[in-house]
PDB file of C-alpha atoms in Angstrom:
ATOM      1  CA  MET A 228     172.551  39.309 110.111  1.00  0.00           C
ATOM      2  CA  SER A 229     175.573  37.313 108.710  1.00  0.00           C
ATOM      3  CA  THR A 230     175.443  35.873 105.090  1.00  0.00           C
ATOM      4  CA  LEU A 231     175.018  32.382 106.797  1.00  0.00           C
ATOM      5  CA  THR A 232     171.950  33.389 108.760  1.00  0.00           C
ATOM      6  CA  LYS A 233     170.505  35.151 105.715  1.00  0.00           C
ATOM      7  CA  TRP A 234     170.749  32.106 103.449  1.00  0.00           C
ATOM      8  CA  ALA A 235     170.779  28.984 105.747  1.00  0.00           C
ATOM      9  CA  PRO A 236     167.063  29.275 106.540  1.00  0.00           C
ATOM     10  CA  ALA A 237     166.050  29.310 102.795  1.00  0.00           C
ATOM     11  CA  VAL A 238     168.390  26.321 102.074  1.00  0.00           C
ATOM     12  CA  LEU A 239     167.081  24.409 105.061  1.00  0.00           C
ATOM     13  CA  ALA A 240     163.538  24.948 104.059  1.00  0.00           C
ATOM     14  CA  LEU A 241     164.229  23.906 100.500  1.00  0.00           C
ATOM     15  CA  VAL A 242     165.861  20.599 101.897  1.00  0.00           C
ATOM     16  CA  LEU A 243     162.815  19.886 104.009  1.00  0.00           C
ATOM     17  CA  VAL A 244     160.463  20.326 101.122  1.00  0.00           C
ATOM     18  CA  ALA A 245     162.523  18.796  98.252  1.00  0.00           C
ATOM     19  CA  SER A 246     163.813  15.613 100.284  1.00  0.00           C
ATOM     20  CA  PRO A 247     161.046  12.899 100.053  1.00  0.00           C
ATOM     21  CA  GLY A 248     162.355  11.241 103.165  1.00  0.00           C
ATOM     22  CA  VAL A 249     162.222  14.449 105.254  1.00  0.00           C
ATOM     23  CA  TRP A 250     159.117  15.753 103.525  1.00  0.00           C
ATOM     24  CA  ARG A 251     156.955  12.930 104.837  1.00  0.00           C
ATOM     25  CA  TYR A 252     157.472  14.427 108.253  1.00  0.00           C
ATOM     26  CA  SER A 253     157.789  18.094 107.643  1.00  0.00           C
ATOM     27  CA  ARG A 254     154.685  18.054 105.618  1.00  0.00           C
ATOM     28  CA  HIS A 255     152.718  17.767 108.890  1.00  0.00           C
ATOM     29  CA  VAL A 256     153.173  21.495 109.274  1.00  0.00           C
ATOM     30  CA  ILE A 257     151.644  22.241 105.850  1.00  0.00           C
ATOM     31  CA  THR A 258     148.719  20.036 106.899  1.00  0.00           C
ATOM     32  CA  ILE A 259     148.174  21.999 109.980  1.00  0.00           C
ATOM     33  CA  ALA A 260     148.160  25.263 107.954  1.00  0.00           C
ATOM     34  CA  HIS A 261     145.925  23.592 105.364  1.00  0.00           C
ATOM     35  CA  GLU A 262     143.216  22.464 107.770  1.00  0.00           C
ATOM     36  CA  ALA A 263     143.485  25.883 109.704  1.00  0.00           C
ATOM     37  CA  GLY A 264     142.632  27.673 106.454  1.00  0.00           C
ATOM     38  CA  HIS A 265     139.432  25.418 106.093  1.00  0.00           C
ATOM     39  CA  ALA A 266     138.511  26.098 109.661  1.00  0.00           C
ATOM     40  CA  LEU A 267     139.118  29.858 109.560  1.00  0.00           C
ATOM     41  CA  VAL A 268     137.071  30.344 106.407  1.00  0.00           C
ATOM     42  CA  ALA A 269     134.339  28.096 107.776  1.00  0.00           C
ATOM     43  CA  LEU A 270     133.967  30.374 110.797  1.00  0.00           C
ATOM     44  CA  LEU A 271     134.306  33.606 108.916  1.00  0.00           C
ATOM     45  CA  THR A 272     131.517  32.469 106.377  1.00  0.00           C
ATOM     46  CA  GLY A 273     129.093  31.573 109.266  1.00  0.00           C
ATOM     47  CA  ARG A 274     129.508  27.866 109.066  1.00  0.00           C
ATOM     48  CA  ARG A 275     129.456  25.728 112.249  1.00  0.00           C
ATOM     49  CA  LEU A 276     132.799  24.277 112.902  1.00  0.00           C
ATOM     50  CA  GLU A 277     132.592  20.859 114.564  1.00  0.00           C
ATOM     51  CA  GLY A 278     136.240  19.655 114.634  1.00  0.00           C
ATOM     52  CA  ILE A 279     139.585  19.001 112.861  1.00  0.00           C
ATOM     53  CA  LYS A 280     141.604  15.894 112.649  1.00  0.00           C
ATOM     54  CA  LEU A 281     145.149  15.658 111.699  1.00  0.00           C
ATOM     55  CA  ASN A 282     146.449  11.979 110.722  1.00  0.00           C
ATOM     56  CA  SER A 283     149.773  10.477 110.895  1.00  0.00           C
ATOM     57  CA  ASP A 284     149.858  10.050 107.018  1.00  0.00           C
ATOM     58  CA  THR A 285     149.798  13.837 106.749  1.00  0.00           C
ATOM     59  CA  SER A 286     146.264  13.900 105.660  1.00  0.00           C
ATOM     60  CA  GLY A 287     143.560  15.869 107.566  1.00  0.00           C
ATOM     61  CA  VAL A 288     139.834  16.604 107.612  1.00  0.00           C
ATOM     62  CA  THR A 289     137.912  19.665 108.918  1.00  0.00           C
ATOM     63  CA  VAL A 290     134.159  19.075 109.609  1.00  0.00           C
ATOM     64  CA  SER A 291     131.734  22.053 109.460  1.00  0.00           C
ATOM     65  CA  ARG A 292     127.924  22.297 109.106  1.00  0.00           C
ATOM     66  CA  GLY A 293     126.134  24.569 106.911  1.00  0.00           C
ATOM     67  CA  ARG A 294     124.628  24.742 103.317  1.00  0.00           C
ATOM     68  CA  PRO A 295     126.284  22.003 101.031  1.00  0.00           C
ATOM     69  CA  THR A 296     126.482  24.626  98.245  1.00  0.00           C
ATOM     70  CA  GLY A 297     127.004  28.287  97.780  1.00  0.00           C
ATOM     71  CA  LEU A 298     129.892  30.638  98.037  1.00  0.00           C
ATOM     72  CA  ALA A 299     130.594  29.890 101.661  1.00  0.00           C
ATOM     73  CA  VAL A 300     131.358  26.321 100.954  1.00  0.00           C
ATOM     74  CA  VAL A 301     133.351  27.030  97.886  1.00  0.00           C
ATOM     75  CA  LEU A 302     135.655  29.481  99.773  1.00  0.00           C
ATOM     76  CA  MET A 303     136.066  26.922 102.491  1.00  0.00           C
ATOM     77  CA  TYR A 304     137.152  24.083 100.217  1.00  0.00           C
ATOM     78  CA  PHE A 305     139.332  26.459  98.116  1.00  0.00           C
ATOM     79  CA  ALA A 306     141.114  27.807 101.229  1.00  0.00           C
ATOM     80  CA  GLY A 307     143.038  24.613 102.182  1.00  0.00           C
ATOM     81  CA  TYR A 308     145.689  24.402  99.581  1.00  0.00           C
ATOM     82  CA  VAL A 309     146.346  28.018  99.339  1.00  0.00           C
ATOM     83  CA  THR A 310     146.459  28.889 103.041  1.00  0.00           C
ATOM     84  CA  PRO A 311     150.166  27.774 103.677  1.00  0.00           C
ATOM     85  CA  SER A 312     151.428  29.943 100.841  1.00  0.00           C
ATOM     86  CA  LEU A 313     149.235  32.981 101.920  1.00  0.00           C
ATOM     87  CA  LEU A 314     150.421  32.586 105.499  1.00  0.00           C
ATOM     88  CA  GLY A 315     153.954  32.580 104.120  1.00  0.00           C
ATOM     89  CA  LEU A 316     153.350  35.794 102.189  1.00  0.00           C
ATOM     90  CA  GLY A 317     152.000  37.436 105.307  1.00  0.00           C
ATOM     91  CA  ALA A 318     155.097  36.167 107.308  1.00  0.00           C
ATOM     92  CA  ALA A 319     157.229  37.584 104.543  1.00  0.00           C
ATOM     93  CA  ALA A 320     155.706  40.982 104.993  1.00  0.00           C
ATOM     94  CA  LEU A 321     156.232  40.902 108.783  1.00  0.00           C
ATOM     95  CA  VAL A 322     159.738  39.614 108.508  1.00  0.00           C
ATOM     96  CA  THR A 323     160.795  42.389 105.953  1.00  0.00           C
ATOM     97  CA  SER A 324     159.178  44.904 108.484  1.00  0.00           C
ATOM     98  CA  GLU A 325     161.216  43.555 111.241  1.00  0.00           C
ATOM     99  CA  GLN A 326     158.152  42.391 113.167  1.00  0.00           C
ATOM    100  CA  VAL A 327     159.701  38.897 113.982  1.00  0.00           C
ATOM    101  CA  ARG A 328     158.429  38.568 117.534  1.00  0.00           C
ATOM    102  CA  PRO A 329     154.816  39.575 116.703  1.00  0.00           C
ATOM    103  CA  LEU A 330     154.903  37.062 113.879  1.00  0.00           C
ATOM    104  CA  LEU A 331     156.090  34.283 116.312  1.00  0.00           C
ATOM    105  CA  TRP A 332     153.507  35.124 119.037  1.00  0.00           C
ATOM    106  CA  ALA A 333     150.663  35.385 116.405  1.00  0.00           C
ATOM    107  CA  THR A 334     151.551  31.869 115.277  1.00  0.00           C
ATOM    108  CA  VAL A 335     151.347  30.672 118.837  1.00  0.00           C
ATOM    109  CA  VAL A 336     147.975  32.192 119.391  1.00  0.00           C
ATOM    110  CA  LEU A 337     146.686  30.852 116.109  1.00  0.00           C
ATOM    111  CA  LEU A 338     147.836  27.277 117.090  1.00  0.00           C
ATOM    112  CA  ALA A 339     146.316  27.542 120.575  1.00  0.00           C
ATOM    113  CA  GLY A 340     143.046  28.531 119.044  1.00  0.00           C
ATOM    114  CA  MET A 341     143.189  25.599 116.566  1.00  0.00           C
ATOM    115  CA  LEU A 342     144.005  23.239 119.454  1.00  0.00           C
ATOM    116  CA  VAL A 343     140.621  23.687 120.983  1.00  0.00           C
ATOM    117  CA  MET A 344     138.958  22.233 117.768  1.00  0.00           C
ATOM    118  CA  ILE A 345     141.423  19.266 117.236  1.00  0.00           C
ATOM    119  CA  ARG A 346     139.489  15.867 117.680  1.00  0.00           C
ATOM    120  CA  ASN A 347     142.325  13.274 117.683  1.00  0.00           C
ATOM    121  CA  ALA A 348     145.368  12.472 119.666  1.00  0.00           C
ATOM    122  CA  PHE A 349     147.875  12.760 116.880  1.00  0.00           C
ATOM    123  CA  GLY A 350     146.467  16.176 115.930  1.00  0.00           C
ATOM    124  CA  VAL A 351     146.828  17.284 119.425  1.00  0.00           C
ATOM    125  CA  LEU A 352     150.448  16.156 119.381  1.00  0.00           C
ATOM    126  CA  SER A 353     151.180  17.790 116.202  1.00  0.00           C
ATOM    127  CA  VAL A 354     149.821  21.180 117.059  1.00  0.00           C
ATOM    128  CA  VAL A 355     151.330  21.141 120.644  1.00  0.00           C
ATOM    129  CA  LEU A 356     154.766  20.305 119.297  1.00  0.00           C
ATOM    130  CA  THR A 357     154.609  22.929 116.685  1.00  0.00           C
ATOM    131  CA  GLY A 358     153.342  25.514 118.992  1.00  0.00           C
ATOM    132  CA  GLY A 359     155.920  24.569 121.655  1.00  0.00           C
ATOM    133  CA  VAL A 360     158.690  25.082 119.156  1.00  0.00           C
ATOM    134  CA  MET A 361     157.334  28.560 118.163  1.00  0.00           C
ATOM    135  CA  PHE A 362     156.913  29.547 121.935  1.00  0.00           C
ATOM    136  CA  ALA A 363     160.364  28.369 122.870  1.00  0.00           C
ATOM    137  CA  VAL A 364     162.114  30.283 120.065  1.00  0.00           C
ATOM    138  CA  SER A 365     159.984  33.496 120.730  1.00  0.00           C
ATOM    139  CA  TRP A 366     160.702  33.280 124.529  1.00  0.00           C
ATOM    140  CA  TYR A 367     164.365  31.934 124.828  1.00  0.00           C
ATOM    141  CA  ALA A 368     166.257  32.434 121.575  1.00  0.00           C
ATOM    142  CA  THR A 369     168.289  35.607 120.941  1.00  0.00           C
ATOM    143  CA  THR A 370     167.079  38.202 118.421  1.00  0.00           C
ATOM    144  CA  GLU A 371     169.231  36.991 115.711  1.00  0.00           C
ATOM    145  CA  TRP A 372     168.163  33.468 116.165  1.00  0.00           C
ATOM    146  CA  GLN A 373     164.442  34.513 116.121  1.00  0.00           C
ATOM    147  CA  ALA A 374     165.018  36.407 112.884  1.00  0.00           C
ATOM    148  CA  SER A 375     166.701  33.302 111.296  1.00  0.00           C
ATOM    149  CA  PHE A 376     163.986  31.050 112.513  1.00  0.00           C
ATOM    150  CA  ALA A 377     161.189  33.396 111.293  1.00  0.00           C
ATOM    151  CA  LEU A 378     162.937  33.415 107.766  1.00  0.00           C
ATOM    152  CA  PHE A 379     163.049  29.649 107.936  1.00  0.00           C
ATOM    153  CA  VAL A 380     159.262  29.437 108.586  1.00  0.00           C
ATOM    154  CA  THR A 381     158.467  31.829 106.016  1.00  0.00           C
ATOM    155  CA  TRP A 382     160.530  30.140 103.350  1.00  0.00           C
ATOM    156  CA  PHE A 383     159.166  26.769 104.361  1.00  0.00           C
ATOM    157  CA  LEU A 384     155.572  27.905 104.115  1.00  0.00           C
ATOM    158  CA  LEU A 385     156.146  29.525 100.740  1.00  0.00           C
ATOM    159  CA  LEU A 386     158.064  26.482  99.381  1.00  0.00           C
ATOM    160  CA  GLY A 387     155.948  23.815 101.179  1.00  0.00           C
ATOM    161  CA  GLY A 388     152.731  25.323  99.977  1.00  0.00           C
ATOM    162  CA  VAL A 389     153.565  24.496  96.231  1.00  0.00           C
ATOM    163  CA  ARG A 390     154.466  20.769  96.572  1.00  0.00           C
ATOM    164  CA  PRO A 391     151.079  19.435  97.730  1.00  0.00           C
ATOM    165  CA  VAL A 392     149.353  20.851  94.663  1.00  0.00           C
ATOM    166  CA  GLY A 393     151.400  18.666  92.473  1.00  0.00           C
ATOM    167  CA  GLU A 394     150.910  15.669  94.832  1.00  0.00           C
ATOM    168  CA  LEU A 395     147.189  16.353  94.694  1.00  0.00           C
ATOM    169  CA  GLN A 396     147.176  16.169  90.853  1.00  0.00           C
ATOM    170  CA  ARG A 397     149.238  13.014  90.721  1.00  0.00           C
ATOM    171  CA  ARG A 398     146.820  11.181  93.187  1.00  0.00           C
ATOM    172  CA  ARG A 399     143.799  12.512  91.109  1.00  0.00           C
ATOM    173  CA  ARG A 400     145.407  11.126  87.910  1.00  0.00           C
ATOM    174  CA  ARG A 401     145.705   7.751  89.552  1.00  0.00           C
ATOM    175  CA  GLY A 402     142.100   7.899  90.828  1.00  0.00           C
ATOM    176  CA  ARG A 403     143.227   8.007  94.422  1.00  0.00           C
ATOM    177  CA  ALA A 404     141.688  11.209  95.520  1.00  0.00           C
ATOM    178  CA  PRO A 405     137.956  11.209  94.632  1.00  0.00           C
ATOM    179  CA  GLN A 406     137.056  13.237  97.754  1.00  0.00           C
ATOM    180  CA  SER A 407     139.793  15.860  97.225  1.00  0.00           C
ATOM    181  CA  ASP A 408     139.185  19.590  97.781  1.00  0.00           C
ATOM    182  CA  ALA A 409     139.398  20.096  93.990  1.00  0.00           C
ATOM    183  CA  ASP A 410     136.921  17.265  93.258  1.00  0.00           C
ATOM    184  CA  GLN A 411     134.604  18.618  95.875  1.00  0.00           C
ATOM    185  CA  LEU A 412     134.793  21.947  94.423  1.00  0.00           C
ATOM    186  CA  ALA A 413     134.077  20.409  90.882  1.00  0.00           C
ATOM    187  CA  ARG A 414     130.939  18.810  92.197  1.00  0.00           C
ATOM    188  CA  ILE A 415     129.597  22.060  93.708  1.00  0.00           C
ATOM    189  CA  THR A 416     130.466  24.450  90.911  1.00  0.00           C
ATOM    190  CA  ARG A 417     130.538  22.005  87.757  1.00  0.00           C
ATOM    191  CA  VAL A 418     134.023  23.467  87.011  1.00  0.00           C
ATOM    192  CA  PRO A 419     136.380  20.615  86.311  1.00  0.00           C
ATOM    193  CA  GLY A 420     138.755  19.593  89.151  1.00  0.00           C
ATOM    194  CA  LEU A 421     141.780  20.140  86.991  1.00  0.00           C
ATOM    195  CA  MET A 422     140.839  23.720  86.661  1.00  0.00           C
ATOM    196  CA  TRP A 423     140.679  24.059  90.386  1.00  0.00           C
ATOM    197  CA  VAL A 424     144.171  22.403  90.707  1.00  0.00           C
ATOM    198  CA  MET A 425     145.474  24.812  88.209  1.00  0.00           C
ATOM    199  CA  LEU A 426     144.118  27.661  90.240  1.00  0.00           C
ATOM    200  CA  PHE A 427     145.727  26.329  93.451  1.00  0.00           C
ATOM    201  CA  ALA A 428     148.983  26.270  91.399  1.00  0.00           C
ATOM    202  CA  VAL A 429     148.659  29.774  90.287  1.00  0.00           C
ATOM    203  CA  VAL A 430     148.019  31.056  93.823  1.00  0.00           C
ATOM    204  CA  THR A 431     150.863  29.006  95.490  1.00  0.00           C
ATOM    205  CA  ILE A 432     153.438  29.672  92.850  1.00  0.00           C
ATOM    206  CA  GLY A 433     152.573  33.363  92.596  1.00  0.00           C
ATOM    207  CA  THR A 434     152.863  33.746  96.416  1.00  0.00           C
ATOM    208  CA  LEU A 435     156.208  32.060  96.234  1.00  0.00           C
ATOM    209  CA  LEU A 436     157.461  34.359  93.595  1.00  0.00           C
ATOM    210  CA  VAL A 437     156.174  37.661  95.325  1.00  0.00           C
ATOM    211  CA  GLY A 438     157.309  36.420  98.827  1.00  0.00           C
ATOM    212  CA  GLY A 439     160.666  35.380  97.507  1.00  0.00           C
ATOM    213  CA  ARG A 440     161.115  38.702  95.836  1.00  0.00           C
ATOM    214  CA  MET A 441     160.362  40.371  99.252  1.00  0.00           C
ATOM    215  CA  LEU A 442     162.808  38.269 101.048  1.00  0.00           C
ATOM    216  CA  LEU A 443     165.761  38.073  98.759  1.00  0.00           C
ATOM    217  CA  PRO A 444     166.793  41.728  99.394  1.00  0.00           C
ATOM    218  CA  LEU A 445     167.435  40.557 103.046  1.00  0.00           C
TER     219      LEU A 445
END
């Protein structure tokens, strides 16, 4: 890979995350990962997943049935904000192992599985467009372009996983997020919502540092 193809993906991802005007659109991808995290953990912990909605304002909701308290529901609520970063870390491991095409195809398969549970038109459109781009790159792009795109996706997940945590706390401070994941966790566990936000931050920033350290030698 040339120097440009090594660094351009990271710079582009940073622009998409740091620019307010662009972030309002690119954030939809992070929302998809966020809700996918809720859904996957709900299934893995034995809860009954009923559906996922992705909204045009970049919010989302995952509905599942099961006990309202306990470890399963705590893990489900916790998963949302950390999933994009953890997916980015997994992607970094695959990219550094030169497993670019398996990474792209795994993403397509996960999005296809998620599509089955989407319950609104905008959500279907978001997932189909995202999956379509991933499929097109994996099928038609050259090996070098696939590698560059995989790097971009990885950096975007790592960087994009951090910003929503700060946005969450700003909304909470203004009293605009009474039903946030952190506040739901606070009601279930009696641990203050701010502590959960701080834990989200530790995980997302930590994965950015670890994933970035893995990618920088490239």
